[in-house]
Amino acid sequence: MPKRTDIHSILLIGSGPIVIGQASEFDYSGTQACRVLRDEGYRVILVNSNPATIMTDPEFADRTYVEPLDADVVAAVIERERPDALLPTLGGQTALNLAVALSERGVLDRYKVELIGASIEAIHTAENRERFKSAMTEIGLAVPNSGFAYHLDEAVKVGDEVGYPVIIRPSFIMGGGGTGIAADAEELLRLAETGLAASPISEILIEKSIAGWKEYELEVMRDHADNCVVVCSIENLDPMGVHTGDSITVAPAQTLSDVEYQRMRDAAFACIRRIGVDTGGSNIQFAVDPATGEMVVIEMNPRVSRSSALASKATGFPIAKIAARLAVGYTLDEIPNDITRMTPASFEPTIDYVVTKVPRWAFEKFPGTSGVLGTRMQSVGEAMAIGRTFPESLQKGLRSLEHGRWGLNCDPGEAALDEFDDDELVRRAAVATPDRPFQLEGALRRGISVERLHQATGVDPWFLDQICLITDERGRLTSIGTAGGMTRRDWRRAKRLGFADAQMAWLWGVPEHDVRAARLAAGVKATFKTVDTCGAEFDANTPYHYSTYEDEDEAQGGQRPTVVILGSGPNRIGQGIEFDYCCVHASFALRDAGFDTVMVNCNPETVSTDYDTSDRLYFEPLTYEDVMNVLEVEKEQLLGVIVSLGGQTPLKLAGRIPAELVLGTPPAAIDEAEDRERWNALCIRLGIPQPDGGTAADLDAALTITNRIGYPALVRPSYVLGGRAMEIVYNDEDLARAMAELAGFGSLGREGGLSAERPVLVDRFLEDAIEVDVDALRDATGEVLIGAIMEHVEEAGVHSGDSACVIPPPTLTAAIVAVIEGHTRAIAEALGVRGLLNVQYAVQRDNVYVIEANPRASRTVPFVAKATGVPLAKVAARVMVGATLAELRAEGVLKPPAPGAHVSVKEAVLPFNRFPDVDTLLGPEMRSTGEVMGIDVTFGLAFAKSQTAAGDRLPERGTVFLSLADRDKPGGLIAARRFVELGFGLAATGGTARYLQDNGVPVGEVVGKVGQGPSGPGSGGGDSGRSAVDLIANGEIDLVVNTPRGRGPRADGSYIRLAANVQGVPCLTTAAAALAAAGGIADWARHGLSVRSLQEFHEEGQQRLDL
Amino acid sequence: MSDRHQNELVEAHLVLADGTVFEGEAMGAVVEVATGEVVFNTVLSGYQEVITDPSYAGQVISFTYPHIGNYGISEADSESARPFCRGVIVRELAHRPSNWRSTVDLGTWLAAHGVPGITGIDTRRLTRHIREAGSMPCAFGTADEATLRAAAQAERGTDGLDLVAGVTTPVRYTVGDGPLRVVAYDFGIKTSILRQLSRIATVEVVPASTPAHELLDNPPDGVFLSNGPGDPAAVTYAISNIAGLLGQVPVFGICLGHQLLATALGGDTYKLPFGHHGGNHPVKRLRDNAVEITSQNHNYAVTVGSVNSADVTHLNLNDGVVEGLRSRDVAAFSVQYHPEAGPGPHDARYLFEEFKDLMIAFRAVH
């Protein structure tokens, strides 16, 4: 049956901000769905709060609502747009949960919106664990022995019945939030409490733990004619007990015989049919007892998932695209396979390579976390690597992570294992942590047996044996000892096992360049193979390649001038989807302009690694060696390489790629902005004031600087994005500790520590300054376009990535704005920028100081584009290959910035709910994983929307708790007064309460900060005898305003913030944010909710220009 | 240090009849020269079933999936008593298998059965080459390239050869105890087929050359025509036997059995450029347009439109090859693919039930 003609408009719900467990894979799936549905002629209405996504580009939908993903808001969109259908299966758990909420509220019935893709019944059967369990039992599939609990005493009863250890799984959650393994009743109680809180229906499943079993996943698709196919099987290297999002996973399954695999396939089909997913993709997880082959079903997602994105990239089968087509009525056999074009999508991909996904964690950002992996997902991103064999793909995957490792050991990082004796090493490997693969290799190298490691870790002997191949090869390389001693066969064997030139160079103590030269001289160079869904059985039309070391090279350069775009690698805090957005835009813009575009990236969650985003895709690690291999293939038509759109990852390579190939701002200018001395000289020459400061490679040098400039001082490493290890220090002791951490014990240790080439920047910290970000563009003629000036809500000192920011700036005077624009133009000119430039300023009492300038894409580029309608990244890409702004205006690519009557607020989304023991206080180290945008006609409304979108919906009534540092009291007073005017009651700690009362603001309850007695270290109770923590825990507080006292390393107030975090009460940690919130609540009360699409905002802006 | 792979690698080469050379290392039974017709198979799992499928007699199997041998060998998964193929080509042989049912690793098992192999081959290059140039004879082993080239050129492949005679059972035997009685012609029958048949019938397996009249002396409820190796046109005795059975008893054929049935019904067969060997071929069941993912292993196929007295029941969605036939005149049907799986998906197992229904219906009328 062809597509449905009885529906004309379809509402798609995105997944909102990037959070742990729900990342850019849904931008990939949503973007694919938007494109497909529009190609099919449907009117597409999209709601997503995340401005950094590609799907929220106005060109991907007919109506794009960048609005909070909240049932009220989506209901308002439905009321306004009256879509015929809602497709909820491509926006992750967020979209699915919203669909359920809209259905339960009767919104879908009221507006006659048909749910397509999955029915409410199916969603409930899959997501409600009790119903899922009985459904599986009904069709004869085993599930682990388990029971449900709705409160704590019930939990203990079930735990006793099931038998310990047990695993706790809350219903209706994603990414394993609130799950854990309990060894006894005591642990169960603790976990059940968080689990019940995490489940929106307060239901948890307590299930017999099968930790140690092998874990598998099948990606299944079904059409409305009941045709089912398996797209991909995935096997986890880590056994059950580690969340699959935190496991190293491998496709296809490696250790299942066909008998076992087909049994699993039958079970998967039975499951998807019983659950009743009518059309689309689902993933079903299984566990297999390695000793008996017994198989149980763990769970199924009735939607496209993170694994679907991985499976799509791993096989070339575009699950989201096909799911969208199936949802509108096509059957699998009616859809052609994009890659072969000659065969239909109703087949099962077969692959002739191995895909390994390795997660990337950010534990260094969250001091106090244990770094131990469990059933709650903690990784913030992932890299995928393709090799012909598992060892090759594993080593490629590990070096793709950019975590300072070059493969599976055989690099400086392996020294960390030296301190452990054999028993300790095995003991450590037995606990799942990010270091496990390195520990396994280290142990095997010491001669510890596969059997012993298998017993200790549960890692399958096959994987261990494959790691042994790497170990053995290293032994051979060691005995050969030099690059000169290697024969052609030797090189080929080592490269086929995934050894990087850099690893061999380290092993032999020679420069990497020598290894590369000797290898090429021996005739061993990378060959590229194609991902084609069919194991080469049919001809592939899609140039989606990976490197390996084989006989035949399938990659060919293009016929047109070619631009290589280097992507941003795995998502991490500080470098995420925003940069993928920029890379994808560059590719689109350059393709439109007649260039061949080539993408190099290794992140499976992104649009950039979709095989039809660019003319050619190379799924490769972003290292010098791997990038040079691609440039070699593309050299005939190669115009150049774009390094400035993918964040710090490609920028780090800029210096090693031949300078003449770097497009846009020359590497020397990038260095000039990064190199402290030259940058200072430039600012002095231009007469632009900077905070005092200097660079230091050791503590003595740092002390010399602070003696000159005084405290507080901002200490930060150069060449690091996202404020890694950035800190504000208040005295010599702080400084000494910060320098020691930077020297190698802290988070930078992994990236090489301190050196004269990588010094630390020490600057005077400007207190109470307003921070301002500017994104600008300059072309070859010298014309500068100011994209936007963004004012931060939080003051300087909070990392710009964690701070809310506003377009247009609400408090800056026209004069200040003019000064900022002038400085930005001058800097762009002086650096010789060709492309994007981001400049950060601090405005302190009418003085504008420049903090830093980066001649590259910033993370605010997509937000600016959504706020102003100017496609900065596209324009930048064109400018980098020679177009002028005037030409782009003439072409219509560049429209003038449209001021409009709207205000846009970008708010950061922080992962504290994943790390319940971590202080939520914001600081100079960036910790947010994603962002949301609120857009409306006043700052207050836009701010309120941004808070709702970030998951901290501001209360409309109730009690606000305040605990303010002295310096924040004047600002806090204004906010408090407004809260009272709005009808809120106040509670406050002693000092704050006195200050407020002295200034005529009534405080209902005066409390101590924490409880007296056993619940925490006491610091004195207040009048009521109750502590702030008690109040918050009792649910008596609706909003917390807690600003830290002083600005040193402090635990002060952290109990309040922790309690708010646990209780899910919005918690603001700056007076500025409190004031903005009060404004937002007031505006919200006055105007009520209204929704409006980006297209309307932008069109209105353009119309105003025309007047 | 028992986990280390210190055993020396023995260099070997693979040479195709057209002179294309690949380098690798010997595995399995190490020989100077092995020859056969090289075909590629795209299954991700099921190498043991593939290698023990008698239909590969005369052929050298190259696996497109690089890691082969991961879960070792489990005796229960063999499709016949021993491998009949001439050799095995892989990219990466697993040294240490891992599976609770495994009793021995693939390399050791191949050596024990005298099957030579070669590992380390760029099997994707080989697949692409065969895809473009067609299946062709090859030679591989530890001999020098010139020797191998000569051997490859001397190897005649499978065209026009009766390979069935080499794989069929010499004696009759019975399996299962189902209510119906089926005689199965063994042209190279797979254990998985017998397993499926024996669920519905008591199955008497007979040598390929058993004359039709011997069967009709005591007419069974149905006759099954098995899979088997090589060129159907070369198995002339089977074709005439089948012709003698049609109309007398219900007939169901799989793979070679399908080709032989088609020929007996007056159809023609032809050789595909490189055949279908894998577990992922989409087949459309024309009666309701359902798609079955099928297991396939054949180099020959029935010419479209050559069987006037039968309806085409199934079509390959990739290339339009006739995948199923049903006679309009007599109780006979067949499929080109492998509903018994082994290895591969179970989507089409319902066909054995249809055979049962056909036999019961036939018995009711006659």
PDB file of C-alpha atoms in Angstrom, chain B residues 199-311:
ATOM      1  CA  ARG B 199       7.831 -33.408  12.800  1.00  0.00           C
ATOM      2  CA  ILE B 200       5.082 -34.159  10.329  1.00  0.00           C
ATOM      3  CA  ALA B 201       6.018 -37.583   9.023  1.00  0.00           C
ATOM      4  CA  THR B 202       8.040 -40.742   9.234  1.00  0.00           C
ATOM      5  CA  VAL B 203      10.705 -40.004   6.681  1.00  0.00           C
ATOM      6  CA  GLU B 204      12.364 -42.646   4.547  1.00  0.00           C
ATOM      7  CA  VAL B 205      15.493 -41.194   3.019  1.00  0.00           C
ATOM      8  CA  VAL B 206      16.401 -42.843  -0.292  1.00  0.00           C
ATOM      9  CA  PRO B 207      19.401 -42.602  -2.616  1.00  0.00           C
ATOM     10  CA  ALA B 208      19.116 -40.029  -5.381  1.00  0.00           C
ATOM     11  CA  SER B 209      18.938 -42.629  -8.111  1.00  0.00           C
ATOM     12  CA  THR B 210      16.061 -44.658  -6.603  1.00  0.00           C
ATOM     13  CA  PRO B 211      13.605 -45.351  -9.458  1.00  0.00           C
ATOM     14  CA  ALA B 212      10.097 -43.925  -9.192  1.00  0.00           C
ATOM     15  CA  HIS B 213       8.416 -47.306  -9.469  1.00  0.00           C
ATOM     16  CA  GLU B 214      10.168 -48.528  -6.329  1.00  0.00           C
ATOM     17  CA  LEU B 215       8.435 -45.732  -4.476  1.00  0.00           C
ATOM     18  CA  LEU B 216       5.096 -46.297  -6.137  1.00  0.00           C
ATOM     19  CA  ASP B 217       5.073 -49.972  -5.172  1.00  0.00           C
ATOM     20  CA  ASN B 218       4.102 -48.761  -1.751  1.00  0.00           C
ATOM     21  CA  PRO B 219       2.983 -45.184  -2.364  1.00  0.00           C
ATOM     22  CA  PRO B 220       3.981 -42.814   0.423  1.00  0.00           C
ATOM     23  CA  ASP B 221       1.845 -39.832   1.495  1.00  0.00           C
ATOM     24  CA  GLY B 222       4.323 -37.553  -0.168  1.00  0.00           C
ATOM     25  CA  VAL B 223       7.708 -37.324  -1.809  1.00  0.00           C
ATOM     26  CA  PHE B 224      10.237 -34.709  -0.834  1.00  0.00           C
ATOM     27  CA  LEU B 225      12.949 -33.526  -3.234  1.00  0.00           C
ATOM     28  CA  SER B 226      15.962 -32.310  -1.295  1.00  0.00           C
ATOM     29  CA  ASN B 227      18.551 -29.667  -1.828  1.00  0.00           C
ATOM     30  CA  GLY B 228      21.843 -30.666  -3.314  1.00  0.00           C
ATOM     31  CA  PRO B 229      24.928 -29.486  -5.132  1.00  0.00           C
ATOM     32  CA  GLY B 230      25.629 -28.422  -8.669  1.00  0.00           C
ATOM     33  CA  ASP B 231      23.922 -28.247 -12.003  1.00  0.00           C
ATOM     34  CA  PRO B 232      20.348 -29.609 -12.073  1.00  0.00           C
ATOM     35  CA  ALA B 233      20.569 -30.334 -15.766  1.00  0.00           C
ATOM     36  CA  ALA B 234      23.268 -32.909 -15.055  1.00  0.00           C
ATOM     37  CA  VAL B 235      21.043 -34.972 -12.743  1.00  0.00           C
ATOM     38  CA  THR B 236      18.945 -36.425 -15.577  1.00  0.00           C
ATOM     39  CA  TYR B 237      17.911 -39.614 -13.772  1.00  0.00           C
ATOM     40  CA  ALA B 238      16.296 -37.601 -11.028  1.00  0.00           C
ATOM     41  CA  ILE B 239      14.318 -35.552 -13.496  1.00  0.00           C
ATOM     42  CA  SER B 240      12.816 -38.606 -15.123  1.00  0.00           C
ATOM     43  CA  ASN B 241      12.037 -40.196 -11.758  1.00  0.00           C
ATOM     44  CA  ILE B 242      10.230 -37.070 -10.646  1.00  0.00           C
ATOM     45  CA  ALA B 243       8.250 -36.991 -13.885  1.00  0.00           C
ATOM     46  CA  GLY B 244       7.120 -40.490 -13.064  1.00  0.00           C
ATOM     47  CA  LEU B 245       5.908 -39.473  -9.627  1.00  0.00           C
ATOM     48  CA  LEU B 246       3.976 -36.353 -10.531  1.00  0.00           C
ATOM     49  CA  GLY B 247       0.247 -36.817 -10.137  1.00  0.00           C
ATOM     50  CA  GLN B 248       0.771 -40.069  -8.250  1.00  0.00           C
ATOM     51  CA  VAL B 249       1.897 -38.535  -4.956  1.00  0.00           C
ATOM     52  CA  PRO B 250       2.212 -34.994  -3.589  1.00  0.00           C
ATOM     53  CA  VAL B 251       5.676 -33.576  -4.156  1.00  0.00           C
ATOM     54  CA  PHE B 252       7.544 -30.823  -2.325  1.00  0.00           C
ATOM     55  CA  GLY B 253      10.988 -29.659  -3.419  1.00  0.00           C
ATOM     56  CA  ILE B 254      13.590 -27.354  -1.942  1.00  0.00           C
ATOM     57  CA  CYS B 255      16.501 -25.717  -3.771  1.00  0.00           C
ATOM     58  CA  LEU B 256      17.940 -28.340  -6.164  1.00  0.00           C
ATOM     59  CA  GLY B 257      14.672 -30.194  -5.583  1.00  0.00           C
ATOM     60  CA  HIS B 258      12.858 -27.085  -6.811  1.00  0.00           C
ATOM     61  CA  GLN B 259      15.005 -26.897  -9.923  1.00  0.00           C
ATOM     62  CA  LEU B 260      14.536 -30.607 -10.636  1.00  0.00           C
ATOM     63  CA  LEU B 261      10.774 -30.337 -10.153  1.00  0.00           C
ATOM     64  CA  ALA B 262      10.662 -27.359 -12.514  1.00  0.00           C
ATOM     65  CA  THR B 263      12.665 -29.272 -15.090  1.00  0.00           C
ATOM     66  CA  ALA B 264      10.381 -32.298 -14.730  1.00  0.00           C
ATOM     67  CA  LEU B 265       7.449 -29.949 -15.302  1.00  0.00           C
ATOM     68  CA  GLY B 266       9.047 -28.850 -18.542  1.00  0.00           C
ATOM     69  CA  GLY B 267      10.964 -25.818 -17.344  1.00  0.00           C
ATOM     70  CA  ASP B 268      14.536 -24.701 -17.876  1.00  0.00           C
ATOM     71  CA  THR B 269      17.324 -23.731 -15.514  1.00  0.00           C
ATOM     72  CA  TYR B 270      20.270 -21.388 -15.933  1.00  0.00           C
ATOM     73  CA  LYS B 271      23.332 -20.458 -13.956  1.00  0.00           C
ATOM     74  CA  LEU B 272      23.295 -17.179 -12.013  1.00  0.00           C
ATOM     75  CA  PRO B 273      26.443 -15.058 -12.250  1.00  0.00           C
ATOM     76  CA  PHE B 274      27.406 -15.661  -8.640  1.00  0.00           C
ATOM     77  CA  GLY B 275      24.360 -17.308  -7.104  1.00  0.00           C
ATOM     78  CA  HIS B 276      22.540 -16.563  -3.895  1.00  0.00           C
ATOM     79  CA  HIS B 277      24.350 -17.617  -0.762  1.00  0.00           C
ATOM     80  CA  GLY B 278      23.214 -15.974   2.439  1.00  0.00           C
ATOM     81  CA  GLY B 279      20.566 -15.548   5.054  1.00  0.00           C
ATOM     82  CA  ASN B 280      19.016 -12.208   4.206  1.00  0.00           C
ATOM     83  CA  HIS B 281      17.275 -12.469   0.839  1.00  0.00           C
ATOM     84  CA  PRO B 282      13.826 -10.905   0.728  1.00  0.00           C
ATOM     85  CA  VAL B 283      11.242 -13.069  -0.999  1.00  0.00           C
ATOM     86  CA  LYS B 284       7.722 -11.966  -1.732  1.00  0.00           C
ATOM     87  CA  ARG B 285       4.953 -14.469  -1.242  1.00  0.00           C
ATOM     88  CA  LEU B 286       2.675 -13.490  -4.091  1.00  0.00           C
ATOM     89  CA  ARG B 287      -0.581 -14.798  -2.654  1.00  0.00           C
ATOM     90  CA  ASP B 288      -0.592 -12.097   0.048  1.00  0.00           C
ATOM     91  CA  ASN B 289       2.468  -9.977  -0.751  1.00  0.00           C
ATOM     92  CA  ALA B 290       4.104 -10.850   2.571  1.00  0.00           C
ATOM     93  CA  VAL B 291       7.862 -10.597   2.656  1.00  0.00           C
ATOM     94  CA  GLU B 292       9.913 -13.496   3.973  1.00  0.00           C
ATOM     95  CA  ILE B 293      13.562 -13.129   4.848  1.00  0.00           C
ATOM     96  CA  THR B 294      15.098 -16.313   3.534  1.00  0.00           C
ATOM     97  CA  SER B 295      18.127 -18.505   3.696  1.00  0.00           C
ATOM     98  CA  GLN B 296      19.544 -19.181   0.246  1.00  0.00           C
ATOM     99  CA  ASN B 297      22.220 -21.298  -1.308  1.00  0.00           C
ATOM    100  CA  HIS B 298      22.114 -21.894  -5.033  1.00  0.00           C
ATOM    101  CA  ASN B 299      24.007 -21.065  -8.207  1.00  0.00           C
ATOM    102  CA  TYR B 300      21.332 -22.224 -10.635  1.00  0.00           C
ATOM    103  CA  ALA B 301      17.789 -20.954 -10.972  1.00  0.00           C
ATOM    104  CA  VAL B 302      14.571 -21.675 -12.867  1.00  0.00           C
ATOM    105  CA  THR B 303      14.107 -19.583 -16.004  1.00  0.00           C
ATOM    106  CA  VAL B 304      11.251 -17.127 -15.638  1.00  0.00           C
ATOM    107  CA  GLY B 305       8.237 -18.202 -17.711  1.00  0.00           C
ATOM    108  CA  SER B 306       9.660 -21.615 -18.582  1.00  0.00           C
ATOM    109  CA  VAL B 307       7.210 -23.649 -16.529  1.00  0.00           C
ATOM    110  CA  ASN B 308       3.835 -23.165 -18.183  1.00  0.00           C
ATOM    111  CA  SER B 309       1.947 -25.594 -16.008  1.00  0.00           C
ATOM    112  CA  ALA B 310       2.874 -23.984 -12.719  1.00  0.00           C
ATOM    113  CA  ASP B 311       2.236 -20.684 -10.970  1.00  0.00           C
TER     114      ASP B 311
END
